[in-house]
C-alpha angles and dihedrals in degrees: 000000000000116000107268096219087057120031094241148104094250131120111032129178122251088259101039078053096058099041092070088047081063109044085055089064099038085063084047101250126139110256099242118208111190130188112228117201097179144018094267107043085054085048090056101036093061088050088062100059105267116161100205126017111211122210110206122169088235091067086078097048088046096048085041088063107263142090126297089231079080092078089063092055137075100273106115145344093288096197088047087053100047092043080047100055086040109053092034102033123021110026093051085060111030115092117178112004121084114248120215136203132237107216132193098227098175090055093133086203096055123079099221091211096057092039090055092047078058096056105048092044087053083055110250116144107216138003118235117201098253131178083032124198082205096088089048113093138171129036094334095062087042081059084051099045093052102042104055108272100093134146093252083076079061104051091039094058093048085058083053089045092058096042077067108057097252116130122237133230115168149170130241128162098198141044099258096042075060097049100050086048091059097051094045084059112258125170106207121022104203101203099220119197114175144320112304111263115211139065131043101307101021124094117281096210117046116219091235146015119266077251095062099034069062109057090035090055090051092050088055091048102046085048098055091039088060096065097039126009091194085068114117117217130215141189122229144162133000133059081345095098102128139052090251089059090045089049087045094050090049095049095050101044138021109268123115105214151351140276108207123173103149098021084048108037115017100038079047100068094026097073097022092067096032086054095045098050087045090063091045101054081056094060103115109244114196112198125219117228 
């Protein structure tokens, strides 16, 4: 239903969100998230057929030339960034798809209730959990866990989030991450297992085979699926980088799409311009004497 004050699809309410969720699945199509890290990847990926564009700080850092890890470190304000990519960038040019939001929830200067008043006055339709303290594991996340900054301030924002109307689409990278997300109410669990592999800037060894990003991803799904039915389940990261990853991951476990940020948007424009430049530097050239 496109918003009647401007003549375009966002924002969308939690449920009109999720309709259309549904209606992909009921042609028997994947549900694809995709991250946008400027105006004109989120312009061409809808024209491609994507259901949900995703706005991660990290989309800035991965179309700037560098890893997406960038987006987990000190390196800028993450919720600005995203608002900022958001509001200047992808919104203006987006026409149909819902646009969600990546929000810092453990930001110990924000107050989650008035940022996500922000966003959806800014017209996004969701919030997804990014950067995530879900895919940090080790002594470090202990450190997190036990000052102040834990997942559980993820998981309690996306139960604000959904108190006001925004649909959720979050990370978790075990089964009970995934567990605590259903009952605080998310939409959409994205089982994330590890950083992409492939490409300049990905990882060059997955954490895991395409068999185990498998099975992981099942054991994040069943679990969410225990505490909701209506949970949607989603594949992301690792060696999970093609479409062929993505097919094998849907026939071996119960999830219905796939979630791409590096393997859609950065690998995109990685060999499409490598390959580009590599035509035009064939073209023949006579010189005139």
């Amino acid at each position: 239903m496109p918003n009647p004050w401007t003549g375009v699809g966002n924002p969308y309410t939690r449920v009109e969100v999720l309709d259309r969720l549904h209606a992909t699945l009921d042609r028997g199509e994947p549900i694809i998230a995709a991250g946008a890290g400027t105006g004109i990847s989120a312009k061409f990926l809808e024209k491609g057929g994507v259901d949900l564009i995703i706005i991660y700080n990290s989309g800035r850092f991965r179309m700037s030339g560098h890893g997406s890890t960038a987006g987990l470190m000190a390196y800028c304000d993450a919720n600005a960034v995203a608002m900022e990519i958001g509001e200047f960038e992808v919104l203006p040019v987006v026409e149909e798809a819902p646009v969600i939001c990546g929000v810092h929830a453990t930001d110990p200067r924000r107050r989650m209730w008035h940022w996500l008043l922000k966003v959806k006055d800014m017209g996004f339709s969701g919030v997804n959990n990014f950067p995530t303290h879900s895919i940090i594991d080790g002594q470090f996340r202990q450190v997190l866990e036990e000052t102040g900054m834990s997942f559980q301030k993820e998981v309690d924002t996306v139960a604000l989030a959904r108190k006001m109307d925004l649909f959720t689409i979050v990370y978790v990278g075990q089964p009970d991450e995934a567990r605590a997300m259903a009952e605080a109410g998310a939409d959409v669990v994205i089982a994330h297992v590890g950083t992409t592999i492939g490409g300049a800037i990905g990882v060059q060894d997955a954490a895991c085979t395409i068999e185990e990003a498998a099975q992981r991803t099942q054991a994040i799904a069943s679990a969410a699926m225990k505490v909701r039915s209506d949970v949607i389940c989603l594949s992301h990261g690792g060696p999970i980088s093609t479409p062929a990853d993505a097919a094998y991951i849907n026939e071996h476990t119960d999830v219905v799409g796939f979630v791409g940020a590096s393997s859609l948007e950065r690998m995109a424009f990685e060999e499409s311009l490598t390959d580009l430049t590599r035509q035009f530097k064939q073209i023949p050239v006579e010189r005139k004497n």
